[in-house]
JSON list of C-alpha atoms in Angstrom, two decimals:
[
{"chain": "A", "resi": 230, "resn": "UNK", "atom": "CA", "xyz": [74.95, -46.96, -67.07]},
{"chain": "A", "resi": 231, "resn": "UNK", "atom": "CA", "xyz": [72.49, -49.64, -66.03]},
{"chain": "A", "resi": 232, "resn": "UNK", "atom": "CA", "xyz": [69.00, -50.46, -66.96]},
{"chain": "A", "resi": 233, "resn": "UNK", "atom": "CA", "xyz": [66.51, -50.63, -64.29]},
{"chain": "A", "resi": 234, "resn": "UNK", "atom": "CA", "xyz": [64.77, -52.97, -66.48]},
{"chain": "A", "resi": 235, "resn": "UNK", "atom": "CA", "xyz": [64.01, -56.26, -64.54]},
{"chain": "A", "resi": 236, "resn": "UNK", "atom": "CA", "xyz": [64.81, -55.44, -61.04]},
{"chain": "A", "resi": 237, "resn": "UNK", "atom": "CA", "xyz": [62.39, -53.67, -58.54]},
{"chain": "A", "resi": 238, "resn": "UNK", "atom": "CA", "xyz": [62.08, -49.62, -58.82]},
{"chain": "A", "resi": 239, "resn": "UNK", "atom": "CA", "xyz": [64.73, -47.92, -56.29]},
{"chain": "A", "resi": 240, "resn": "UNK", "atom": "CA", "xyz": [62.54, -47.94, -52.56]},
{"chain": "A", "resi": 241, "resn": "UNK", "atom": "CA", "xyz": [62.82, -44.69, -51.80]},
{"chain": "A", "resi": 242, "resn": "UNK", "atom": "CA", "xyz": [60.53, -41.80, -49.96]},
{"chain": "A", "resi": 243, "resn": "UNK", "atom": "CA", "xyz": [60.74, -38.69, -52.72]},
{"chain": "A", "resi": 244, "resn": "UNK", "atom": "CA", "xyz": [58.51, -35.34, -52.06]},
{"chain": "A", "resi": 245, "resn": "UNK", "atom": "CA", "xyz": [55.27, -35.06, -54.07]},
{"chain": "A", "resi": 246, "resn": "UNK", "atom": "CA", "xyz": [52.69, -31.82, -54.69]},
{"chain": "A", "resi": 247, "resn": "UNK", "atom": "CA", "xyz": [49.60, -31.83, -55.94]},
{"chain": "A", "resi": 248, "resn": "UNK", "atom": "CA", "xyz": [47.01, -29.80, -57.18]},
{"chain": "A", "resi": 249, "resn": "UNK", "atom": "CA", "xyz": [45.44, -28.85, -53.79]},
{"chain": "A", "resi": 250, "resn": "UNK", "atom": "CA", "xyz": [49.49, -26.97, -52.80]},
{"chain": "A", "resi": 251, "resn": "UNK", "atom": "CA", "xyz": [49.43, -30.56, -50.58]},
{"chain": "A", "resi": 252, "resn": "UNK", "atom": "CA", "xyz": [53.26, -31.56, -50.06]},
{"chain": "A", "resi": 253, "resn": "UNK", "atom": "CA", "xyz": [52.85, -35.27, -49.15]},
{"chain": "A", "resi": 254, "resn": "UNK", "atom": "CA", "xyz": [56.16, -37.90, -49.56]},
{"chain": "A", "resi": 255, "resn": "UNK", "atom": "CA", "xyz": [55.33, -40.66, -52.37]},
{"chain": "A", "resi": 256, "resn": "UNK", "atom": "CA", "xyz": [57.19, -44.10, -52.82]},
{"chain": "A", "resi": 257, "resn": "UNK", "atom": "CA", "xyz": [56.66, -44.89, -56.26]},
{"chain": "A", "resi": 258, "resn": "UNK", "atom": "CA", "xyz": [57.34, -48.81, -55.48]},
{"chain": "A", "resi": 259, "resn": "UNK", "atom": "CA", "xyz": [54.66, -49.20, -52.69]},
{"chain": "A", "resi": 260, "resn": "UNK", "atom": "CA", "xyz": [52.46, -47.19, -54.91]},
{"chain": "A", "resi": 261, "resn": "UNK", "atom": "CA", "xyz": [52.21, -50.14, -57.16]},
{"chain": "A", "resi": 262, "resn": "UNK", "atom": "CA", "xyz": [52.62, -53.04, -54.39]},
{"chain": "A", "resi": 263, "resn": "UNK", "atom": "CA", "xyz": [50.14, -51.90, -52.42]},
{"chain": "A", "resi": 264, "resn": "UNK", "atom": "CA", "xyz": [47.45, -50.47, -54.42]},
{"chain": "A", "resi": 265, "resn": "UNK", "atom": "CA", "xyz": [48.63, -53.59, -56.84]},
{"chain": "A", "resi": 266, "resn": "UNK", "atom": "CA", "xyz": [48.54, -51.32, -59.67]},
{"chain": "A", "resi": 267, "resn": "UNK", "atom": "CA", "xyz": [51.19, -50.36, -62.61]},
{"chain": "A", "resi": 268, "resn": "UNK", "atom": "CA", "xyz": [53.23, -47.10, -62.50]},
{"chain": "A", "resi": 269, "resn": "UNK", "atom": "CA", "xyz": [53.47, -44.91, -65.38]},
{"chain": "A", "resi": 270, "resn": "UNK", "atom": "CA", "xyz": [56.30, -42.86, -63.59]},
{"chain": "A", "resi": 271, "resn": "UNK", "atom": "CA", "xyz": [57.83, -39.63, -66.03]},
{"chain": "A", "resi": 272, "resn": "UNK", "atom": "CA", "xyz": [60.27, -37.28, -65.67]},
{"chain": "A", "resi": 273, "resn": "UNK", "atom": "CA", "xyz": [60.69, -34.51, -67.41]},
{"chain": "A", "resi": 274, "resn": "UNK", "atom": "CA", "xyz": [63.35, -31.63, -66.99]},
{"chain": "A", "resi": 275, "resn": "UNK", "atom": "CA", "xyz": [62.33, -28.22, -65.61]},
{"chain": "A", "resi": 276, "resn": "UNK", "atom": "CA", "xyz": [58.78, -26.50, -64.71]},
{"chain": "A", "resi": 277, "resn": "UNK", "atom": "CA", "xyz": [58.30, -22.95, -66.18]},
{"chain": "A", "resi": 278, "resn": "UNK", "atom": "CA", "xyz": [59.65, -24.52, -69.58]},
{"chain": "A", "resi": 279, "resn": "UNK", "atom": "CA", "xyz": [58.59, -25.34, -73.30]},
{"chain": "A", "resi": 280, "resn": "UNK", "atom": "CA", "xyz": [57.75, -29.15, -74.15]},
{"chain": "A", "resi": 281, "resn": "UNK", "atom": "CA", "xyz": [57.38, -30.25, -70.56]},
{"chain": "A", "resi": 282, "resn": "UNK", "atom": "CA", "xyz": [53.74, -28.46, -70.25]},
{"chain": "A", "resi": 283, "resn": "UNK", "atom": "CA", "xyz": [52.48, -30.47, -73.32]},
{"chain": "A", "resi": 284, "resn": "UNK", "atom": "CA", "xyz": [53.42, -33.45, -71.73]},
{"chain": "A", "resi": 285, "resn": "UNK", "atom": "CA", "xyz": [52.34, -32.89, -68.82]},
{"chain": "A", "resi": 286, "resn": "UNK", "atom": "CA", "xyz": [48.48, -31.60, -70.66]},
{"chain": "A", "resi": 287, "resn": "UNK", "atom": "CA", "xyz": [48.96, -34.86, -72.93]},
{"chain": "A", "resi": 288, "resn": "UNK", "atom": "CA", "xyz": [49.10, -37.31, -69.81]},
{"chain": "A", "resi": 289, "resn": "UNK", "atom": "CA", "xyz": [46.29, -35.67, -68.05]},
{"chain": "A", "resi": 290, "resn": "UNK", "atom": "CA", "xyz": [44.07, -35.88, -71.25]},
{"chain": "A", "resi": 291, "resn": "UNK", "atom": "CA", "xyz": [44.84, -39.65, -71.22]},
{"chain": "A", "resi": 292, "resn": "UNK", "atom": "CA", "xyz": [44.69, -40.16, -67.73]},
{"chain": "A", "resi": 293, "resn": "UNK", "atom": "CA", "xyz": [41.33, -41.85, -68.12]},
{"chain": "A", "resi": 294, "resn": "UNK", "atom": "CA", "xyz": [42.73, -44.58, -70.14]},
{"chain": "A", "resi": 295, "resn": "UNK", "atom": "CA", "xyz": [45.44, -44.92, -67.57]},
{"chain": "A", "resi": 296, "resn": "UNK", "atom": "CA", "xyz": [43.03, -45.42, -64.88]},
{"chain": "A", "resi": 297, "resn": "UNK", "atom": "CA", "xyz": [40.81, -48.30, -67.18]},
{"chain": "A", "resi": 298, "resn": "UNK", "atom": "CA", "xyz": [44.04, -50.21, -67.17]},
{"chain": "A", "resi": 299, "resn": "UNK", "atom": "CA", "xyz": [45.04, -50.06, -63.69]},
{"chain": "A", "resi": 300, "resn": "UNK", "atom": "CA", "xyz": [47.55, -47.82, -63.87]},
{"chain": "A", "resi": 301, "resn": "UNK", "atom": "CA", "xyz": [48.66, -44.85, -61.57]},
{"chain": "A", "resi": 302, "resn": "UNK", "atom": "CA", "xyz": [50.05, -41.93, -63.38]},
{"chain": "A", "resi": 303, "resn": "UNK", "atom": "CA", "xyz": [52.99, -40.05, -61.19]},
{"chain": "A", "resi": 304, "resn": "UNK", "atom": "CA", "xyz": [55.03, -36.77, -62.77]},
{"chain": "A", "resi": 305, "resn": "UNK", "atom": "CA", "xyz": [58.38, -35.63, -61.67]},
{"chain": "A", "resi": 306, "resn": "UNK", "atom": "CA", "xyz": [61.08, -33.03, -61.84]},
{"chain": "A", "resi": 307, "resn": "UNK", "atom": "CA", "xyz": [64.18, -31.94, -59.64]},
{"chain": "A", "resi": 308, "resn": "UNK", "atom": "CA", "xyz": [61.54, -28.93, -58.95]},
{"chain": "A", "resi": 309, "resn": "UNK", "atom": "CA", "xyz": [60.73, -28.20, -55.47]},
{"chain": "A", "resi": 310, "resn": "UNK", "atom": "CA", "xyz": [57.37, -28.71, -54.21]},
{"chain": "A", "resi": 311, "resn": "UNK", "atom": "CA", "xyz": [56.63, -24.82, -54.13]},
{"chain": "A", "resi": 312, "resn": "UNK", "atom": "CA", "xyz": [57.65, -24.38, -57.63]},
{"chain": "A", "resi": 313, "resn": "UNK", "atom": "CA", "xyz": [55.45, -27.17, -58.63]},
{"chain": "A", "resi": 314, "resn": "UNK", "atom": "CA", "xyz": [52.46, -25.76, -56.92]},
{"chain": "A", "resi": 315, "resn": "UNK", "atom": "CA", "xyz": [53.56, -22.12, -58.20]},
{"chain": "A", "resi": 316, "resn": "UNK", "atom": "CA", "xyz": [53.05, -24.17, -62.04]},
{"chain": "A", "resi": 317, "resn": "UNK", "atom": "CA", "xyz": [50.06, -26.28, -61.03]},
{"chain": "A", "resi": 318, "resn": "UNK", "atom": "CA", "xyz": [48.70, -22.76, -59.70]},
{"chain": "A", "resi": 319, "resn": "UNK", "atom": "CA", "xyz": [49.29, -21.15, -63.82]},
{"chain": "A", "resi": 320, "resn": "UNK", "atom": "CA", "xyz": [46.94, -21.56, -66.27]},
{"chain": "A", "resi": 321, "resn": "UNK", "atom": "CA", "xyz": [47.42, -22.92, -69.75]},
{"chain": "A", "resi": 322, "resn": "UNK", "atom": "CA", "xyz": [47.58, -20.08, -71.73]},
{"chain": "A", "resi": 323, "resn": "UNK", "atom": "CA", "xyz": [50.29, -18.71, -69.96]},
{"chain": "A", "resi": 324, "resn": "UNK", "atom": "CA", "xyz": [52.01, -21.65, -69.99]},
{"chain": "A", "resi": 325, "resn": "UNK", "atom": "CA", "xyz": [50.84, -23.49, -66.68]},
{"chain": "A", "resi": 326, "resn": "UNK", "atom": "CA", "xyz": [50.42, -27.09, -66.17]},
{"chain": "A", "resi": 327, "resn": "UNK", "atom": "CA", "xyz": [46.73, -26.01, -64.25]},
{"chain": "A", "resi": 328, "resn": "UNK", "atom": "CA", "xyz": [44.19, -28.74, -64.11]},
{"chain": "A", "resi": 329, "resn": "UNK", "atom": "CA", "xyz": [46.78, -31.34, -63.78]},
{"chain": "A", "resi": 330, "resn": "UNK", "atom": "CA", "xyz": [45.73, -33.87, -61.27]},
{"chain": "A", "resi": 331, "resn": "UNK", "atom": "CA", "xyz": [48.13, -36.86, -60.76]},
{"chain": "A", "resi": 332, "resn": "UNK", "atom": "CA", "xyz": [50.78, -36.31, -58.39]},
{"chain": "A", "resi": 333, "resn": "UNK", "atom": "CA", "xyz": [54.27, -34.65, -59.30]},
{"chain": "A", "resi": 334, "resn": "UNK", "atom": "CA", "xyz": [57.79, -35.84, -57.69]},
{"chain": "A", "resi": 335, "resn": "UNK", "atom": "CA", "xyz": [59.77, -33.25, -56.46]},
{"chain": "A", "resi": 336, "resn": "UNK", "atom": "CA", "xyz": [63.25, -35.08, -56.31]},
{"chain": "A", "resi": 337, "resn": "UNK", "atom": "CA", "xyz": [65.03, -31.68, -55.72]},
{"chain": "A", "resi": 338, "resn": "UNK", "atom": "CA", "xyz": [67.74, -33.24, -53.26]},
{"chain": "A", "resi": 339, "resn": "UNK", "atom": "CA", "xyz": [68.14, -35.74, -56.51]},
{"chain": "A", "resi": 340, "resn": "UNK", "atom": "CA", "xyz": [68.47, -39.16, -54.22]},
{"chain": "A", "resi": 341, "resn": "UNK", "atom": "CA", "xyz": [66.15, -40.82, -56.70]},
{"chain": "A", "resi": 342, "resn": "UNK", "atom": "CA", "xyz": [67.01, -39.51, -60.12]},
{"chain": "A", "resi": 343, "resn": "UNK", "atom": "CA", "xyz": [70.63, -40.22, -58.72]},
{"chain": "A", "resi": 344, "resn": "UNK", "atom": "CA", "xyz": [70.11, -43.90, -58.28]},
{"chain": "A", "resi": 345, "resn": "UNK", "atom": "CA", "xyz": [68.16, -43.68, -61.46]},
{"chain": "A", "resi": 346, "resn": "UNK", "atom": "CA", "xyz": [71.32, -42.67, -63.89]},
{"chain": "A", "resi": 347, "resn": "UNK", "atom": "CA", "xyz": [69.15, -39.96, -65.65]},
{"chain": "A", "resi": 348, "resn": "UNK", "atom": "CA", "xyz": [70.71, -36.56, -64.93]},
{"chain": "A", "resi": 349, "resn": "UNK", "atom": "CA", "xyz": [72.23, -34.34, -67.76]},
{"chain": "A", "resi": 350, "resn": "UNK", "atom": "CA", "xyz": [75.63, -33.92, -65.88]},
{"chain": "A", "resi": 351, "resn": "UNK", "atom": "CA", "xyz": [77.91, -34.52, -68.86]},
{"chain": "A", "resi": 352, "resn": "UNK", "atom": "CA", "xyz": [81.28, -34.40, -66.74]},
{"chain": "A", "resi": 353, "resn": "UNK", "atom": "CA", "xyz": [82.54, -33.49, -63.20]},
{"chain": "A", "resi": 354, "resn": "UNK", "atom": "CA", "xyz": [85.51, -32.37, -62.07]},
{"chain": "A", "resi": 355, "resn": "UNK", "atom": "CA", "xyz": [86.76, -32.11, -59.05]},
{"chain": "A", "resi": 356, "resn": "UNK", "atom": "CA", "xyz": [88.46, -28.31, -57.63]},
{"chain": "A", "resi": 357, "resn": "UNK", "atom": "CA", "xyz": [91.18, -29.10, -55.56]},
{"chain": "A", "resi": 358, "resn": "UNK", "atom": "CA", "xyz": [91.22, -25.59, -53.87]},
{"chain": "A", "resi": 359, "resn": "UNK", "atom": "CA", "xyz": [87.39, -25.29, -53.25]},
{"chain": "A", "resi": 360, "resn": "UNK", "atom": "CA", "xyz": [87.45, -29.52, -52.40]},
{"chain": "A", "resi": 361, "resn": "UNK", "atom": "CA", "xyz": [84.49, -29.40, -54.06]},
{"chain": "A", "resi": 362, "resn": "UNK", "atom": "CA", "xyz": [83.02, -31.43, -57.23]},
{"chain": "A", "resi": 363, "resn": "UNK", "atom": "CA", "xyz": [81.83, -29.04, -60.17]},
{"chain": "A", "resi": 364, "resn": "UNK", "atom": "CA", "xyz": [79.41, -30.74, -62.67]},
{"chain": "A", "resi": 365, "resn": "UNK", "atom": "CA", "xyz": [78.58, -29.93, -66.62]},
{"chain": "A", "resi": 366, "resn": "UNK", "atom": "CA", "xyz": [75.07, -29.94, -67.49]},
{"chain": "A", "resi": 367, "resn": "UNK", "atom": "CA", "xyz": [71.89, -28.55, -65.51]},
{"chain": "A", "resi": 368, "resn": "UNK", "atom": "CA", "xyz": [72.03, -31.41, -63.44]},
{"chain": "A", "resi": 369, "resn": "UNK", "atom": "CA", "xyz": [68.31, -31.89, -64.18]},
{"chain": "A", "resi": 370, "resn": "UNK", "atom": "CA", "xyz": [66.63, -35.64, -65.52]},
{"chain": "A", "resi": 371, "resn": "UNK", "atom": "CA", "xyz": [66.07, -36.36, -69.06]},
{"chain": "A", "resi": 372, "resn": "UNK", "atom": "CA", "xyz": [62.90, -37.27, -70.18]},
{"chain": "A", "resi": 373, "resn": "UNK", "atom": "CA", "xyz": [62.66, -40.52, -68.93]},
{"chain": "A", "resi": 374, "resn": "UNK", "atom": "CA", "xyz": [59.99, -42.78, -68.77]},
{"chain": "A", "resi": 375, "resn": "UNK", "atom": "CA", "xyz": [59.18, -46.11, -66.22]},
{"chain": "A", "resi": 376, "resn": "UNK", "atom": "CA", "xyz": [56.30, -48.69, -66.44]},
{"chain": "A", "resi": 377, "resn": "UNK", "atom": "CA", "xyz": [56.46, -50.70, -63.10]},
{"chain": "A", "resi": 378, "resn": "UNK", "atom": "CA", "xyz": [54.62, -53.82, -62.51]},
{"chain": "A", "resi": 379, "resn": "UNK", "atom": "CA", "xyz": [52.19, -54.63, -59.80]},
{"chain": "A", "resi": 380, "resn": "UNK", "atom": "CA", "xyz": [55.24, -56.65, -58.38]},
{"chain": "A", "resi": 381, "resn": "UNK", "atom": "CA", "xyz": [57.36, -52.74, -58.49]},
{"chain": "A", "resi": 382, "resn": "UNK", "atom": "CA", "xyz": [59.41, -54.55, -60.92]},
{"chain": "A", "resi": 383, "resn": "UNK", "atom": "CA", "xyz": [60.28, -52.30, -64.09]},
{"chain": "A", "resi": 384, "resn": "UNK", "atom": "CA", "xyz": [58.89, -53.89, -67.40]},
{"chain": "A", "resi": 385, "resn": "UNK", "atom": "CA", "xyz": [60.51, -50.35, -69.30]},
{"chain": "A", "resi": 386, "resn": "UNK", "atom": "CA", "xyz": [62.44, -47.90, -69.46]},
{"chain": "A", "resi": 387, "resn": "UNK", "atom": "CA", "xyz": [63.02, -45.40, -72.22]},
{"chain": "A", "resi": 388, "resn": "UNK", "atom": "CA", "xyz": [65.07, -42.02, -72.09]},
{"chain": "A", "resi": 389, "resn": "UNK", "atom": "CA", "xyz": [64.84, -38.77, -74.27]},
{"chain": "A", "resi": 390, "resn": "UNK", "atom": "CA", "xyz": [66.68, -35.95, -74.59]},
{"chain": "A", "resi": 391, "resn": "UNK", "atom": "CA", "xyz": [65.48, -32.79, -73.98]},
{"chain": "A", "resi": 392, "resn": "UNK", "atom": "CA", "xyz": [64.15, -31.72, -77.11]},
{"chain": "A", "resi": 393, "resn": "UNK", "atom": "CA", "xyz": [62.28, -34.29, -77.77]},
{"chain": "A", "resi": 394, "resn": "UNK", "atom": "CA", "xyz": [58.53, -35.00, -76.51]},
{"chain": "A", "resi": 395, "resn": "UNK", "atom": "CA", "xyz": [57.08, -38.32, -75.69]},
{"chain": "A", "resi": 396, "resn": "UNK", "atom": "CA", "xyz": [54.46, -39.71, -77.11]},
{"chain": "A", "resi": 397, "resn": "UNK", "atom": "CA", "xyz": [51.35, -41.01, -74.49]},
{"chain": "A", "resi": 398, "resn": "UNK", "atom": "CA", "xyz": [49.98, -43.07, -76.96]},
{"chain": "A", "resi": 399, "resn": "UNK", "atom": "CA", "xyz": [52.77, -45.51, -77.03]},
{"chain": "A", "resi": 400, "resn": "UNK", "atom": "CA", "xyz": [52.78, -45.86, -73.41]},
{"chain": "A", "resi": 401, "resn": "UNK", "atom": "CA", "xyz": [49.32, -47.18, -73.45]},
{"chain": "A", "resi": 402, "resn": "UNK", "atom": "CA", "xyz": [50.13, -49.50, -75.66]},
{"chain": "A", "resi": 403, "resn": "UNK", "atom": "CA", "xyz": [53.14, -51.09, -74.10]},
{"chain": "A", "resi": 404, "resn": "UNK", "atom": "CA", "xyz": [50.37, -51.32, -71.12]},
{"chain": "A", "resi": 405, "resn": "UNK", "atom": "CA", "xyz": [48.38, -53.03, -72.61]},
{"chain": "A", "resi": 406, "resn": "UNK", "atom": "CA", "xyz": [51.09, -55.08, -74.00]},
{"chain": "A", "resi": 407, "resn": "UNK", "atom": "CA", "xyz": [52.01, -55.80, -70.43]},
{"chain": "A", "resi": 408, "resn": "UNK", "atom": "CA", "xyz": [48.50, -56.68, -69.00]},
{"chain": "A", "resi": 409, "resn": "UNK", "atom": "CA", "xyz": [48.01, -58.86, -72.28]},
{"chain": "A", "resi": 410, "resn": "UNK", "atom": "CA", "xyz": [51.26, -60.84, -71.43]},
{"chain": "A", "resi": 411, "resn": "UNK", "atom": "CA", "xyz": [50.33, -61.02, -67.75]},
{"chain": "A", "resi": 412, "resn": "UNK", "atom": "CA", "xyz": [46.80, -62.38, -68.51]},
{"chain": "A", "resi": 413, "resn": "UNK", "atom": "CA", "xyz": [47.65, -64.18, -71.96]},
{"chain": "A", "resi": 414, "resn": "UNK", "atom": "CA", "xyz": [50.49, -65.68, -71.34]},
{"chain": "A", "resi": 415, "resn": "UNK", "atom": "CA", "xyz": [51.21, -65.20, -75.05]},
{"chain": "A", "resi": 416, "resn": "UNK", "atom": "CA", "xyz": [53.84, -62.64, -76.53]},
{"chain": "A", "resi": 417, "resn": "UNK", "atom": "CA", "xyz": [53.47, -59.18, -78.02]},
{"chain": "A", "resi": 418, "resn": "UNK", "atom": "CA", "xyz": [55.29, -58.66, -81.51]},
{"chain": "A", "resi": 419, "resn": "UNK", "atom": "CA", "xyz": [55.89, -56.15, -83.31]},
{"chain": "A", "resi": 420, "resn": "UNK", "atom": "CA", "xyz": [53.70, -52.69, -83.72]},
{"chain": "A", "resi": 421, "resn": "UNK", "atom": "CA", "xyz": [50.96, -54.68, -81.69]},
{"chain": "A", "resi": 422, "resn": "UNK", "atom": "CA", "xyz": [48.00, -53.17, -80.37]},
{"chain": "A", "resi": 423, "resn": "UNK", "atom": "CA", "xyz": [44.64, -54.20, -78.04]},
{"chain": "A", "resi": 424, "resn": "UNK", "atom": "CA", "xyz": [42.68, -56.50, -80.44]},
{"chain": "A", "resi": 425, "resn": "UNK", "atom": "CA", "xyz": [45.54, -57.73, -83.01]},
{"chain": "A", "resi": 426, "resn": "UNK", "atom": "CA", "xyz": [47.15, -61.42, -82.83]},
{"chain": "A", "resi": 427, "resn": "UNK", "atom": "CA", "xyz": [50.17, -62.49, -80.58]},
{"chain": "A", "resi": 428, "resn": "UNK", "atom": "CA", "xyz": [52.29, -64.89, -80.32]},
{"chain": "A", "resi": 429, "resn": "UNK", "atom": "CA", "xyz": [52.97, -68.01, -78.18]},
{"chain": "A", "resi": 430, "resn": "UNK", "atom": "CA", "xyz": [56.62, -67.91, -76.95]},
{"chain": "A", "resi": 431, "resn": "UNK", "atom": "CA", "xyz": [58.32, -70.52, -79.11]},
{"chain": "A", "resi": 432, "resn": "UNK", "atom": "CA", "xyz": [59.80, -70.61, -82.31]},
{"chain": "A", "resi": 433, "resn": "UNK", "atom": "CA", "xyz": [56.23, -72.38, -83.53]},
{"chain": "A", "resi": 434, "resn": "UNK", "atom": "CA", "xyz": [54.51, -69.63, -82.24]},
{"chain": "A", "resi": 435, "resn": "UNK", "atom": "CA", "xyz": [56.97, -67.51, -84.04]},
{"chain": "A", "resi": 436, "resn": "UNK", "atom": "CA", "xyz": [56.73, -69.34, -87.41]},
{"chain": "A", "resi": 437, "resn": "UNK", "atom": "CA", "xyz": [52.51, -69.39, -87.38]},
{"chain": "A", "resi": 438, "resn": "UNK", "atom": "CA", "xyz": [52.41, -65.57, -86.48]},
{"chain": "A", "resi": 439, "resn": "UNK", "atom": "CA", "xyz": [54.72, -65.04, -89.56]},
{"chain": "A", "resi": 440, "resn": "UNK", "atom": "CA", "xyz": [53.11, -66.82, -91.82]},
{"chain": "A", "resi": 441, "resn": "UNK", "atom": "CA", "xyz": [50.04, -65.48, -91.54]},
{"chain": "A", "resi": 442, "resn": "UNK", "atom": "CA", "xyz": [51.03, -61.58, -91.23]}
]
């Protein structure tokens, strides 16, 4: 399994809804060449489900802080556009994803999440008297996560399994991180955050940072 890490984001035209029930196609790699703006691009697994909505909610809430540094906030799912709207279109309290704003993939034909290497199919075999493959797993994406340059080159890429939610605040920092390394020239260690020390990229760098932390 390769890392996209390094190398542009996949150019591909995937189906997006948003809140207004607008089906529109997105390209996640123009979206950051030619508004020259980062990506924050996450999947998550189903709609209708149980940690996905908080994530969704948690990305919205800090979608403000996205915004301050540039960056362009896109969800996505295997979904189709309808179901998406048919969440977008439930409230809260009943488990709905309403008052999200940011666009939402809807990669149901799976062309992108395919090239990406994140779907849960654990094994396929293939049924000689069907000639047809047969896949283990939902065939649904992980919880992966993508920060794309204003270049659409992918600076990160993390992947979590299903039970386990992201945290938004950590993307913000890596960010930051990014824009600080793009402006700075200098290097982000450990646990940094906006405001702390880095490091110039050399071992002196390395050696003055550690003395003095």
């Amino acid at each position: 399994m390769a890392t996209a890490v390094g190398k542009k984001f996949p150019d591909l035209n995937v189906d997006a809804m948003n809140e207004m029930g607008d089906t529109f196609k997105v390209n996640v790699l123009e979206e950051a060449v030619n508004n020259k703006k980062k990506v924050l691009l996450f999947w998550y697994p189903k709609d209708f489900t149980f940690v996905c909505p908080t994530e969704l909610h948690a990305f919205q809430a800090a979608l403000g802080e996205f915004e301050k540094r540039n960056t362009i906030v896109i969800g996505a799912s295997c979904d189709t556009p309808e179901v998406h709207f048919a969440w977008l279109s439930t409230s809260k309290d009943n488990g709905g994803i309403e008052g999200v704003t940011y666009p939402i993939l809807a990669d149901s034909n799976r062309n992108l999440s395919s090239i990406l290497g994140i779907l849960d199919i654990t094994n396929e075999t293939y049924d000689e008297a069907t000639g047809t493959v047969q896949v283990e797993g939902d065939n649904v994406t992980y919880r992966a996560t993508y920060i794309i340059d204003e270049d659409g080159v992918v600076q990160h890429e993390s992947i979590n399994n299903m039970p386990l939610g992201r945290n938004v605040g950590e993307y913000l920092r890596l960010v930051d991180a990014l824009t600080h390394v793009q402006e700075k020239g200098e290097v982000c260690p450990a646990n940094w955050e906006e405001g702390k020390d880095a490091m110039s990229p050399n071992a002196k760098g390395t050696a003055e940072y550690l003395a003095s932390h």
